[in-house]
Coordinates of C-alpha atoms in Angstrom, one line a residue:
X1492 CA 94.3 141.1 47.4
X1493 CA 95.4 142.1 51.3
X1494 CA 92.7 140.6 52.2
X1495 CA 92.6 137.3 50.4
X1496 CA 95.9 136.9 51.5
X1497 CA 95.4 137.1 55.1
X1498 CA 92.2 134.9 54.9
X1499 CA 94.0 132.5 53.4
X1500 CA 96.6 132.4 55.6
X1501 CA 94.0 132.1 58.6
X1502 CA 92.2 129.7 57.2
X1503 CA 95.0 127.4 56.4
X1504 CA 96.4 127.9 60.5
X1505 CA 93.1 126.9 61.6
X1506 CA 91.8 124.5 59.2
X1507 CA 90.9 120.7 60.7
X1508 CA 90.5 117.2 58.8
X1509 CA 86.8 116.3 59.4
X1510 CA 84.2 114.0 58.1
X1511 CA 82.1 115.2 55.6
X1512 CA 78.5 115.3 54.5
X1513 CA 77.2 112.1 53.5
X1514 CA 73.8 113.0 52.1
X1515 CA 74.3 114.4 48.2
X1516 CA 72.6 117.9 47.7
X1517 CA 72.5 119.1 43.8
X1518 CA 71.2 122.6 42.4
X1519 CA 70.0 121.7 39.5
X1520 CA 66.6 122.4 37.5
X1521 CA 66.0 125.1 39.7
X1522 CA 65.6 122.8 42.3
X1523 CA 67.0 121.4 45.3
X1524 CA 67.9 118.1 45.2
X1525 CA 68.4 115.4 48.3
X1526 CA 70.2 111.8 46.9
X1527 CA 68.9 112.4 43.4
X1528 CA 65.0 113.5 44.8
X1529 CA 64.0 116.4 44.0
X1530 CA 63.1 118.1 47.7
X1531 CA 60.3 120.9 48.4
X1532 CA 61.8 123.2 51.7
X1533 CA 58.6 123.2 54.0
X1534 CA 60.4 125.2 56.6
X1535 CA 59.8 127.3 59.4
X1536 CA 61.3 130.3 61.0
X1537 CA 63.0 129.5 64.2
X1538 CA 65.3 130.7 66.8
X1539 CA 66.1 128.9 70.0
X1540 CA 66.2 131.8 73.6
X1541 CA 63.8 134.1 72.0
X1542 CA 60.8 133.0 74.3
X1543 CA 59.6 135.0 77.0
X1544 CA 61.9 136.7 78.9
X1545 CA 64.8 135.6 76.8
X1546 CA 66.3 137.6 74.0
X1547 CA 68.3 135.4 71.5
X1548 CA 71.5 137.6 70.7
X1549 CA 72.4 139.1 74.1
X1550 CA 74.7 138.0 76.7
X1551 CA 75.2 134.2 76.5
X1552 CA 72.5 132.3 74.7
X1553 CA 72.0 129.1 76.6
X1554 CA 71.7 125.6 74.4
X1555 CA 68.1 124.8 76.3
X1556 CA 68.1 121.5 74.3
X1557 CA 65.2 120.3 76.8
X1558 CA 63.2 123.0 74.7
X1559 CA 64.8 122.7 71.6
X1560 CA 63.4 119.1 71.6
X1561 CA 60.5 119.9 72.3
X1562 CA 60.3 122.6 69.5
X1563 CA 61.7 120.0 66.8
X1564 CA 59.4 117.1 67.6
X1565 CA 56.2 119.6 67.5
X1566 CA 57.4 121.3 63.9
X1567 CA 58.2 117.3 62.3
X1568 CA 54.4 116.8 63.7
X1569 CA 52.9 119.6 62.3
X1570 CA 54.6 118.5 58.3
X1571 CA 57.6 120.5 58.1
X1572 CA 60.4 119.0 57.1
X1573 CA 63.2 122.0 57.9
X1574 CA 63.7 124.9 60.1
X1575 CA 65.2 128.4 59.3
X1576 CA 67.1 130.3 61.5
X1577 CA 69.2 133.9 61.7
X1578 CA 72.1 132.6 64.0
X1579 CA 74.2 129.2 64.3
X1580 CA 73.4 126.6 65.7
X1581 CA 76.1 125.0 69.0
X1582 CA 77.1 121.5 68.1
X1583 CA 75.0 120.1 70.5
X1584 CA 72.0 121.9 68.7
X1585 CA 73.0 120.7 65.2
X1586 CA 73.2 116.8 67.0
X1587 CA 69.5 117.5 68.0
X1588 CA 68.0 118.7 64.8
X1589 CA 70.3 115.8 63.2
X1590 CA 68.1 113.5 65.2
X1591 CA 65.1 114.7 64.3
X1592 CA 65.1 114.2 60.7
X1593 CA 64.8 117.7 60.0
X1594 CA 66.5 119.6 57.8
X1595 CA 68.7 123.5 58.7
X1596 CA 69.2 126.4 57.0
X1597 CA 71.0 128.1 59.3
X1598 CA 72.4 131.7 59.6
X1599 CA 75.8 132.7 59.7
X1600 CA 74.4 136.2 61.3
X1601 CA 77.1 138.8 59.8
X1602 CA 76.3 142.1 61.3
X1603 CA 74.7 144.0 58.7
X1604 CA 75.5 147.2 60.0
X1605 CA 79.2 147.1 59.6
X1606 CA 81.5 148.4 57.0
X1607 CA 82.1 144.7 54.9
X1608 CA 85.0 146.6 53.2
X1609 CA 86.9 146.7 56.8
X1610 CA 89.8 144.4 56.9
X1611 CA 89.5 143.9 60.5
X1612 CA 85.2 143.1 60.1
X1613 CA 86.4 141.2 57.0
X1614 CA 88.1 138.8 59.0
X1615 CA 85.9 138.9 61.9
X1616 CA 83.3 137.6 59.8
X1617 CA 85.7 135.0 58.1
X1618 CA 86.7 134.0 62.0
X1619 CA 83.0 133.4 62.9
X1620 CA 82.0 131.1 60.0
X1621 CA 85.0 129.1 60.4
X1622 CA 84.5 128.7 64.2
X1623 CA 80.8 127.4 62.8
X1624 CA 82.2 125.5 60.3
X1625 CA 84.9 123.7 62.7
X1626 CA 81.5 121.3 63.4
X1627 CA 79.2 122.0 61.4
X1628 CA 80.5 120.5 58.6
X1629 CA 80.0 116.9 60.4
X1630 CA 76.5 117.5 59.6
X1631 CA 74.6 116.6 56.7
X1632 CA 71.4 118.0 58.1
X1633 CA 72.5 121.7 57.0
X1634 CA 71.2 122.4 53.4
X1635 CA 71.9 126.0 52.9
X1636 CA 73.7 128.8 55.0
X1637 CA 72.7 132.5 55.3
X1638 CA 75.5 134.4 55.6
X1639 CA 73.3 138.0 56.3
X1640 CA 70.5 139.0 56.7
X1641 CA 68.5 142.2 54.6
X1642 CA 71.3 144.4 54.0
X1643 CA 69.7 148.1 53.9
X1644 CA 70.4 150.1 50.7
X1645 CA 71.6 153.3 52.1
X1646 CA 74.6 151.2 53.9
X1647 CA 75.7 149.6 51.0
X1648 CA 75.5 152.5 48.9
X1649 CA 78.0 153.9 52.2
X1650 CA 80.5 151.5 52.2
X1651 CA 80.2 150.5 48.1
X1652 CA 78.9 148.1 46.3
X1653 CA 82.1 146.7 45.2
X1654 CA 82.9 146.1 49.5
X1655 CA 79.5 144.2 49.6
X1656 CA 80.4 142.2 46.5
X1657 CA 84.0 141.6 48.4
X1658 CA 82.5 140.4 51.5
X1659 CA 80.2 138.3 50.2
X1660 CA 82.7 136.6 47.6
X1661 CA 85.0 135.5 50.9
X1662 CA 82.7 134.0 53.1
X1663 CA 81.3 132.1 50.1
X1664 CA 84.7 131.0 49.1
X1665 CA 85.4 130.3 53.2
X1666 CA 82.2 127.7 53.0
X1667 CA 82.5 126.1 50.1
X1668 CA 85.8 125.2 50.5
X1669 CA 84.9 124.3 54.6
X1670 CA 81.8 122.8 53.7
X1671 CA 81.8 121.8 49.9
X1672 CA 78.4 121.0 48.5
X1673 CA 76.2 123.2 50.6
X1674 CA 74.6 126.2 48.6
X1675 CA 75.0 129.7 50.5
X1676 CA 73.2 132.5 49.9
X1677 CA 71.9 135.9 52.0
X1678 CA 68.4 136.2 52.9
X1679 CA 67.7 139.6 51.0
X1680 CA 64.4 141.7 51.7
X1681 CA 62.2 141.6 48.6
X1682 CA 61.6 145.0 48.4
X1683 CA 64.4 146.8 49.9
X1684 CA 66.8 144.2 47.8
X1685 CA 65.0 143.9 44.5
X1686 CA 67.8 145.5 43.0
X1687 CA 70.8 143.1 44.1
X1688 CA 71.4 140.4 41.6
X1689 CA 71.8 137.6 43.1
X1690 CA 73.4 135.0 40.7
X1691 CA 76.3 135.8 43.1
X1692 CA 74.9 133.2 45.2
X1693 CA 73.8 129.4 44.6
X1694 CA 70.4 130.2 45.3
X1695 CA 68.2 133.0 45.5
X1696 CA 66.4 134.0 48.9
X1697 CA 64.0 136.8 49.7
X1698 CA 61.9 138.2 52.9
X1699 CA 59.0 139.2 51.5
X1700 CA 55.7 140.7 53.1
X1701 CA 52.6 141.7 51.5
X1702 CA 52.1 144.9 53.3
X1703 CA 50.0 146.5 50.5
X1704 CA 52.8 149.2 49.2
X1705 CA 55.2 149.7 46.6
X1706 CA 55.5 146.2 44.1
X1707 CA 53.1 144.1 46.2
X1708 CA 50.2 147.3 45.4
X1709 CA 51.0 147.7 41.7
X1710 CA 51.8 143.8 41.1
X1711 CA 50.6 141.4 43.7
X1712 CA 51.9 139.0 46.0
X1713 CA 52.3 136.3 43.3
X1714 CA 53.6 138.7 40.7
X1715 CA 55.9 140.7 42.5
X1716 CA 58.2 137.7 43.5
X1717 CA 58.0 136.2 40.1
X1718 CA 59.2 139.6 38.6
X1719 CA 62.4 139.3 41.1
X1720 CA 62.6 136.1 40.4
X1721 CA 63.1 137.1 36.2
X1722 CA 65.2 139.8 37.2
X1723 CA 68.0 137.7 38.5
X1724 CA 67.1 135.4 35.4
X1725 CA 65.6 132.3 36.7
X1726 CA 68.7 130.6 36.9
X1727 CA 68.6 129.0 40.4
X1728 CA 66.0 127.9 43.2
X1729 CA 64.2 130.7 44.4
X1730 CA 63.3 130.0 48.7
X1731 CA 61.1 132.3 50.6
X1732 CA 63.2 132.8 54.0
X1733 CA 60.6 135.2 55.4
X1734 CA 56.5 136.0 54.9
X1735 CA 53.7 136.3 57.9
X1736 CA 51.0 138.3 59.5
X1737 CA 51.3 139.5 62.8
X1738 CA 48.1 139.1 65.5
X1739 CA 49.6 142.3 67.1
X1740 CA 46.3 145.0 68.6
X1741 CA 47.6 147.5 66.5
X1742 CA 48.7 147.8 63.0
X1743 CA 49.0 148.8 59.5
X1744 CA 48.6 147.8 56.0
X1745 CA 48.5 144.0 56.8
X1746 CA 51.8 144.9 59.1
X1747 CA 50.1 144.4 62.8
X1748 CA 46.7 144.1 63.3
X1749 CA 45.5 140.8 61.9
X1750 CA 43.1 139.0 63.7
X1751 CA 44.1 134.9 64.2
X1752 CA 41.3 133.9 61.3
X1753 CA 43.3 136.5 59.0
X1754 CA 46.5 135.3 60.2
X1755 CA 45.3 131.7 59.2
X1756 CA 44.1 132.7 55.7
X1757 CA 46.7 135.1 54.8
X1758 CA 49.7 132.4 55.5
X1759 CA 47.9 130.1 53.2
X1760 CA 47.4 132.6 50.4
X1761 CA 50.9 134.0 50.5
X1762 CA 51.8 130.4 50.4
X1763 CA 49.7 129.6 47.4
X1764 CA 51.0 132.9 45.6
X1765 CA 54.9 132.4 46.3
X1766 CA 54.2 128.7 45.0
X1767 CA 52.9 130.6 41.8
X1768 CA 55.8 132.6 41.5
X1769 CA 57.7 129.8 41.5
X1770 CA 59.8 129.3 45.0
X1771 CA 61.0 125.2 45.8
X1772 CA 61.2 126.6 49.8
X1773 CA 59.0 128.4 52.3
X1774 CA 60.2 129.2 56.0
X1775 CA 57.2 131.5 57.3
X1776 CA 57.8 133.7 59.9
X1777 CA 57.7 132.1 62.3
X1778 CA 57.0 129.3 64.8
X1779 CA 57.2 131.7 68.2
X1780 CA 56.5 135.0 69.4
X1781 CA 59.6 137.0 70.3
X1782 CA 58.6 139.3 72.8
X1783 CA 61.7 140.6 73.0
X1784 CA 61.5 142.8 70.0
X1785 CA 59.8 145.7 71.8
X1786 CA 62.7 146.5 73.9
X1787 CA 61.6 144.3 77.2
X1788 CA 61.8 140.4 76.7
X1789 CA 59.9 139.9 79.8
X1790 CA 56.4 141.9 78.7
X1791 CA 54.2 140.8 75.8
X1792 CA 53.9 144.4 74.5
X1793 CA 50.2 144.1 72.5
X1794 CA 51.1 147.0 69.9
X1795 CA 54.3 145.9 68.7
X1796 CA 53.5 143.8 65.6
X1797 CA 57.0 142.4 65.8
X1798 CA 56.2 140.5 68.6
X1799 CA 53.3 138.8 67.5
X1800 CA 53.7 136.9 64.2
X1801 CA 54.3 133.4 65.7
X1802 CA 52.5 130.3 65.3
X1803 CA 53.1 129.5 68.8
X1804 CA 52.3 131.8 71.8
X1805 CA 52.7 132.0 75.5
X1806 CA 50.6 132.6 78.4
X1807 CA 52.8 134.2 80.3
X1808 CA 57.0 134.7 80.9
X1809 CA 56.9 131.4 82.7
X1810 CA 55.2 129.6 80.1
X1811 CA 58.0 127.6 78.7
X1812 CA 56.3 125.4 76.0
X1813 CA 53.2 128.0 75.1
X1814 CA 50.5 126.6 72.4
X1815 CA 49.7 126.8 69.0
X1816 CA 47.7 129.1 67.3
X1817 CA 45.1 128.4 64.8
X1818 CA 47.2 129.3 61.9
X1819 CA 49.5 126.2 63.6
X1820 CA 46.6 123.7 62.0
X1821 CA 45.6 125.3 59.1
X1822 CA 49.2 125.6 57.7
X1823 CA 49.8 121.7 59.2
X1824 CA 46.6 120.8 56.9
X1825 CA 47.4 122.7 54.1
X1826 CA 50.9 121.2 53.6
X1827 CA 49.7 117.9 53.4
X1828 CA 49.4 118.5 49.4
X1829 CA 50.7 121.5 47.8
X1830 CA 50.5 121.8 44.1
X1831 CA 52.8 123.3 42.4
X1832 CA 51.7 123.1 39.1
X1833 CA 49.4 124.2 37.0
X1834 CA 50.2 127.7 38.9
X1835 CA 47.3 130.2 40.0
X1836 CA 45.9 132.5 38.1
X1837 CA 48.5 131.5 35.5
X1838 CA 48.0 131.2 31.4
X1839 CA 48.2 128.3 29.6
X1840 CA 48.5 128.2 25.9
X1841 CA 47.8 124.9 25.2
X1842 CA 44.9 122.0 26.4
X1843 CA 47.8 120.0 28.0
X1844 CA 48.7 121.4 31.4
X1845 CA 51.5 120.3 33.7
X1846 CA 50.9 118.6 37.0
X1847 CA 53.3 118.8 40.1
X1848 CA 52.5 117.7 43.5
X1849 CA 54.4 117.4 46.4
X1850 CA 52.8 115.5 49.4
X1851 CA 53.3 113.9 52.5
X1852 CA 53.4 110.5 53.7
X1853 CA 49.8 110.5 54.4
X1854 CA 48.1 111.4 50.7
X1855 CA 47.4 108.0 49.0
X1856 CA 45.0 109.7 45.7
X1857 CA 44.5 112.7 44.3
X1858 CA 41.3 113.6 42.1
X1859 CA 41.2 116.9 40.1
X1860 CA 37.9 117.6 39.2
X1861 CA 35.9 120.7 37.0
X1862 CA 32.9 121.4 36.6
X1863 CA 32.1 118.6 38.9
X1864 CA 33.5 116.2 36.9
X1865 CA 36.8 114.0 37.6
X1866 CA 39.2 115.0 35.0
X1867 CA 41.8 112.4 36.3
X1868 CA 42.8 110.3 39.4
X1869 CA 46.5 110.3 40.1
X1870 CA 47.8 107.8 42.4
X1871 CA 50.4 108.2 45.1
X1872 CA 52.5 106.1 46.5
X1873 CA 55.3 107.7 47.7
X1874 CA 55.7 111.3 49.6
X1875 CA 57.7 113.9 48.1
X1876 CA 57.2 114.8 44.2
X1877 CA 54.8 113.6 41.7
X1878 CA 54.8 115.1 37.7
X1879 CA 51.6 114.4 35.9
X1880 CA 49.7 116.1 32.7
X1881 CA 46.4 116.8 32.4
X1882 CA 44.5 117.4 29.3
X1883 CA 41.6 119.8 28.8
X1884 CA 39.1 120.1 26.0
X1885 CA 38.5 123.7 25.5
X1886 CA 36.8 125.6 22.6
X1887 CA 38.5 128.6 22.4
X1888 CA 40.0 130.8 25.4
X1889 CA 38.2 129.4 28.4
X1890 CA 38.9 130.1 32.2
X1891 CA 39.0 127.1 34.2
X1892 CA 38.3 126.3 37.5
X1893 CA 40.0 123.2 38.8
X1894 CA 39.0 121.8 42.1
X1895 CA 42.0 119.2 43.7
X1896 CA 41.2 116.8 46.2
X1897 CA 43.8 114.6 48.2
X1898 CA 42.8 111.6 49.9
X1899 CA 44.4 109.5 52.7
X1900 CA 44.4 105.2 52.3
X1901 CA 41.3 104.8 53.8
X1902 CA 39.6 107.3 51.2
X1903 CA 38.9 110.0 53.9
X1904 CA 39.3 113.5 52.5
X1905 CA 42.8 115.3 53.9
X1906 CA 42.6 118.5 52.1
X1907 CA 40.8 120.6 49.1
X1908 CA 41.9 123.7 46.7
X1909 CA 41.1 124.8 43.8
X1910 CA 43.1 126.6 41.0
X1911 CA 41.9 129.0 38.3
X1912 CA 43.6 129.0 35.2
X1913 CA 43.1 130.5 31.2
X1914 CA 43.6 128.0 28.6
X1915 CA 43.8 128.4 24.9
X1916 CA 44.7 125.4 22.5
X1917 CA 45.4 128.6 19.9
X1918 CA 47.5 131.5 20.5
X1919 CA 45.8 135.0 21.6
X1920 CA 46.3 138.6 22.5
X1921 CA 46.4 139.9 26.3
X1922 CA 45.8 142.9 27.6
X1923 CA 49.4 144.6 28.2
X1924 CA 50.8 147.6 30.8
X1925 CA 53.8 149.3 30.0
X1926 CA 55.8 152.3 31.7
X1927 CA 58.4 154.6 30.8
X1928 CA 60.2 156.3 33.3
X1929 CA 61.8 160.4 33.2
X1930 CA 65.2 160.2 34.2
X1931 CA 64.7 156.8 32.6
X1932 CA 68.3 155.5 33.8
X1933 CA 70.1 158.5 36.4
X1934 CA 68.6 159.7 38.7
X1935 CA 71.1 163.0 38.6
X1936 CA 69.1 163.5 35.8
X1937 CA 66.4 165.6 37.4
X1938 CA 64.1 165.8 40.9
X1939 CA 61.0 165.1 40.2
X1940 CA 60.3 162.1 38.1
X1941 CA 57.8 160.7 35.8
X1942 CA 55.9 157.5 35.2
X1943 CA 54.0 157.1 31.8
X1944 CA 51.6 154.3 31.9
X1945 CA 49.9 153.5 28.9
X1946 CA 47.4 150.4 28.9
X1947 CA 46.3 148.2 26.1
X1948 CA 42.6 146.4 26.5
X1949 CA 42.0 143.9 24.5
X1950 CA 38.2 142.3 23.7
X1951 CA 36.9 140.2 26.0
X1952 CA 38.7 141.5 29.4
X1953 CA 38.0 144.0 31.7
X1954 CA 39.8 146.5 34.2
X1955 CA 38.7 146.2 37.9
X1956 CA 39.5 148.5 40.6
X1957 CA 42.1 151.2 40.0
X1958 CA 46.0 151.4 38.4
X1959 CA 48.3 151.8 41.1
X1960 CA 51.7 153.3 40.7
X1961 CA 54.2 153.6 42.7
X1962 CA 57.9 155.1 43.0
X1963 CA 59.9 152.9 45.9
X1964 CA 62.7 155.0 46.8
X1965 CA 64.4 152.6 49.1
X1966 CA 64.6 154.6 52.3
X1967 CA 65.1 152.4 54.8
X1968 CA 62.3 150.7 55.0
X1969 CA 60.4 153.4 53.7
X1970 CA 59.0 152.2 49.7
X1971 CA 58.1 155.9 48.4
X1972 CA 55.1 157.0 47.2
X1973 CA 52.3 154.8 46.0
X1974 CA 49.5 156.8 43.5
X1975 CA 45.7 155.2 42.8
X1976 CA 44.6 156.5 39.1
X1977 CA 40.5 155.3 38.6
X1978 CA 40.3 154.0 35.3
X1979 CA 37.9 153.9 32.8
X1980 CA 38.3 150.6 31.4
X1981 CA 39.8 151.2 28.0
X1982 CA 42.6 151.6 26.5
X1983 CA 44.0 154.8 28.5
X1984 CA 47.6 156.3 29.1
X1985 CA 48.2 158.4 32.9
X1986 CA 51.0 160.9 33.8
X1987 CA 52.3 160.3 37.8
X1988 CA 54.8 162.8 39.2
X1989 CA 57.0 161.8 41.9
X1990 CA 59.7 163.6 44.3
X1991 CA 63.1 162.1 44.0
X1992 CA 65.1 162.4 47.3
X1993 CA 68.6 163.8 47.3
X1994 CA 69.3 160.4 49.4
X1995 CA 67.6 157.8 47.1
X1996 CA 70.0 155.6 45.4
X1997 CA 67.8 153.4 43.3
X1998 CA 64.4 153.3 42.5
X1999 CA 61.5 151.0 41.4
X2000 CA 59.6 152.4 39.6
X2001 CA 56.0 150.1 38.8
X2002 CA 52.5 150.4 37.5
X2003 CA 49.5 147.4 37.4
X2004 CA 46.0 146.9 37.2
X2005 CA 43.6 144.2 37.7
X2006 CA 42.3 142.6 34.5
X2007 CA 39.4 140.1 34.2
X2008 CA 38.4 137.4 32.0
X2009 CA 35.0 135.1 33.4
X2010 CA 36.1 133.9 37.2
X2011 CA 39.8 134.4 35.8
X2012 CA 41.3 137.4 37.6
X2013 CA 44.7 138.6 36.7
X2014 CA 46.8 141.8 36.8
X2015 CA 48.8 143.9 34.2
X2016 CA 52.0 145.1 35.1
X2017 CA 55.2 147.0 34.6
X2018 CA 58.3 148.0 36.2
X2019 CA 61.7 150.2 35.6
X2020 CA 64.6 150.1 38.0
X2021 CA 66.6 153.1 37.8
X2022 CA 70.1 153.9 39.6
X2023 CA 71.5 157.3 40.9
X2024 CA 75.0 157.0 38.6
X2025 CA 77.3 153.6 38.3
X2026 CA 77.4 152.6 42.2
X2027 CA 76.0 149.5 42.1
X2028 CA 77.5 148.5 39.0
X2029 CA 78.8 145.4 40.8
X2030 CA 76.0 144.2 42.3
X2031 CA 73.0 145.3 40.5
X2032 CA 71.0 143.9 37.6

């Protein structure tokens, strides 16, 4: 209550009459929505002073709006219709990307480090929002803040949940009453934050990298955001404020290593899969090379994977302007028409499918075809969204293959892709994984655990590859264990032991299996989230 009191109290000493917002944003539908249209986020991750030889939070960070123009104009190019960043924006930054058309989602940068239940950091925090906010608020091209950035688990299991909570409550209080109508949320880590509900927030936004371990191993790209997104209940807009492949020498598990035709492929099939789990924004990471990251801003270092997930590099530290990368195009082509319904590798239970599209200014007809046969022509004449239906004739449970194609005004082809879906007029059984975890609910319980995983084949599919389980123990950014079981392909229950660490706070616990069914390829999953005692009560799911 101190510390209300003295925010308050600061806040109303340093308060200012400004102009507001003009442009209407609405969370509703789990959507965004910009003057009553709905509006896809086709971001991009971007920070201004982190080219070569520049780091972007030490010392004085120059505005370089010579650069920053030149950044902007590039990115509107290229399809995106936002930018993403970590820190604020100056004023004469936010006048730029005004401008441009673009749209900002634009980091507050609270120190994640600190103790959020210290009344001095407290107001600190409160003091550097409201110093943003002072101008900010003129600005109707900001359509969400971050207000931090992956908190790590062990921290806020060290200065309690119930200080996190605290923190976060007053600087979303702060902006909403500085800046009313702009949703604020933190831009968690997928993995290291799958336990935080985040129905504390207006909207829910994840860093997520398929690095092959813990949830993205047992579940998948696709499936393992769309189970966080039904954790926090599917109330609100889910945006993806992180995902990329480095083009580092040197690397592991998809983290470094990636050569520039992998990089190209693997943004576009973490795009298609977060689409499938159901996010309404992307910001990839991210339009430049930071070559800081290694510890010298003015060397390029070749086995640092941190420094080598742009879209743009340089040549050297006096390159200023650098190039695009391949991925640069593919992504620029790719966004021309994204569908966003019928989902992926989803399940339909009925012959009438739902069709959502959002394009750009440039796609004028869209065919979807199977079997080499047009199904229906949907005409466009506007960018942004588009809902359809599409009816199939099936006979039975059939898998589908549906092939989209998107056409400019002059009929010349823009862009292909094709979407594999099951589809039953009639109701039928799927194969099912389940787990059951030992402690199933404190981990003070014991120190080892156990995961029972018991699988359920049904006729007509079949198992491919082997079960993974794994026991993410939250470590920093170290997931746990991960376990490969070969399967037989039947019906067949496993027994995986796990080491609990004195140090864990909260585990995830998950199991999954590729099924098939014709082309149709799917996985099987489970997963248990289990606490050491009540810590997180205030925070967790």
């Amino acid at each position: 209550m101190k510390i209300k009191r003295v925010l308050l109290l600061f806040i109303f000493q340093l308060a200012v009459v400004t102009t507001f917002a003009v442009m209407k944003i609405e969370i509703k539908d789990n959507w965004y929505y910009l003057n009553g249209e709905k509006f896809f986020i086709k971001a991009i991750g971007y920070e201004i002073g982190a080219r070569p030889g520049q780091h972007p939070y030490q010392g004085v960070r120059a505005d370089d709006l010579d650069l920053l123009a030149f950044d902007l104009k590039v990115i509107k190019e290229a399809g995106y219709n936002a930018i993403r960043t970590w820190s604020p924006f100056s004023e004469a930054q936010l006048k730029l990307v005004q401008a441009s058309g673009l749209k900002l989602i634009m980091g507050i940068d609270v120190n994640p480090e600190k103790d959020y239940g210290d009344t001095i950091f407290v107001r600190e925090c409160a003091e550097k929002a409201l110093k943003v906010l002072t101008y900010a608020r003129k600005y109707d091209c900001i359509i969400t803040y971050l207000i931090l950035n992956e908190p790590q688990t062990d921290h806020v299991h060290a200065v309690t949940g119930k200080a996190f909570n605290g923190l976060m409550k007053t600087l979303l209080d702060l902006i909403h009453q500085e800046h009313p109508g702009i949703p604020v949320t933190i831009s968690a880590n997928a993995m290291i934050s799958d336990y935080l509900d985040e129905n504390l927030f207006d909207v829910y936004a994840y860093n997520c990298y398929d690095h092959t371990e813990a949830q993205t191993a047992t579940m998948g790209m696709k499936d393992y955001i769309r189970e966080l997104y039904a954790l926090n209940g599917s109330k609100k807009p889910l945006i993806t404020t992180e995902f990329g492949y480095s083009v580092s020498h040197k690397g592991f598990g998809r983290y470094g290593g990636n050569s520039l035709d992998e990089q190209s492929k693997g943004l576009i099939a973490n795009y298609r899969d977060l689409l499938d789990a159901g996010a309404v924004g992307m910001c990839p990471f991210y339009y430049a090379d930071g070559w800081w990251k290694g510890g010298d801003a003015s060397t390029h270092n070749t086995e640092q994977p941190e420094e080598w997930f742009g879209f743009w590099g340089y040549s050297d530290v006096n390159d200023k302007y650098g190039s695009p990368r391949p991925v640069w195009f593919a992504m620029r082509d790719y966004m021309k028409g994204l569908i966003l319904s019928p989902k992926n590798k989803d399940i339909y239970f009925s012959d009438s499918l739902p069709v959502e599209l959002y394009t750009d200014g440039n796609v004028r007809k869209v065919l979807i075809k199977c079997n080499d046969k047009v199904l229906k022509t949907i005409k466009i004449s506007k960018e942004g969204y588009l809902a359809d239906q599409l009816i199939l004739k099936t006979q039975g449970m059939e898998d589908k293959e549906l092939s989209f194609e998107f056409y400019d005004k002059a009929n010349q082809l823009l862009k292909t892709e094709s979407i594999l879906v099951l589809v039953s007029s009639k109701p039928f059984e799927l194969p099912t994984l389940s787990i059951e975890t030992t402690p199933a609910k404190d981990l003070n319980k014991g120190q080892l655990a156990k995961v029972k995983t018991k699988i359920e084949l049904k006729d007509g599919f079949r198992l491919v590859g082997d079960l993974k389980v794994s026991y993410n123990t939250h470590l920093g950014w170290d997931v746990g264990q991960l376990a490969t079981v070969p399967v037989k392909g039947t019906s067949e229950t496993f027994e995986n032991f796990f080491t609990i660490p004195d140090n864990c706070w909260v585990v995830n616990a998950s199991a999954g299996v590729a099924v098939q069914y014709g082309k149709f390829l799917f996985r099987i999953h489970d997963q248990k989230i289990v606490y050491r005692g009540d810590w997180a009560k205030e925070i967790g799911h």
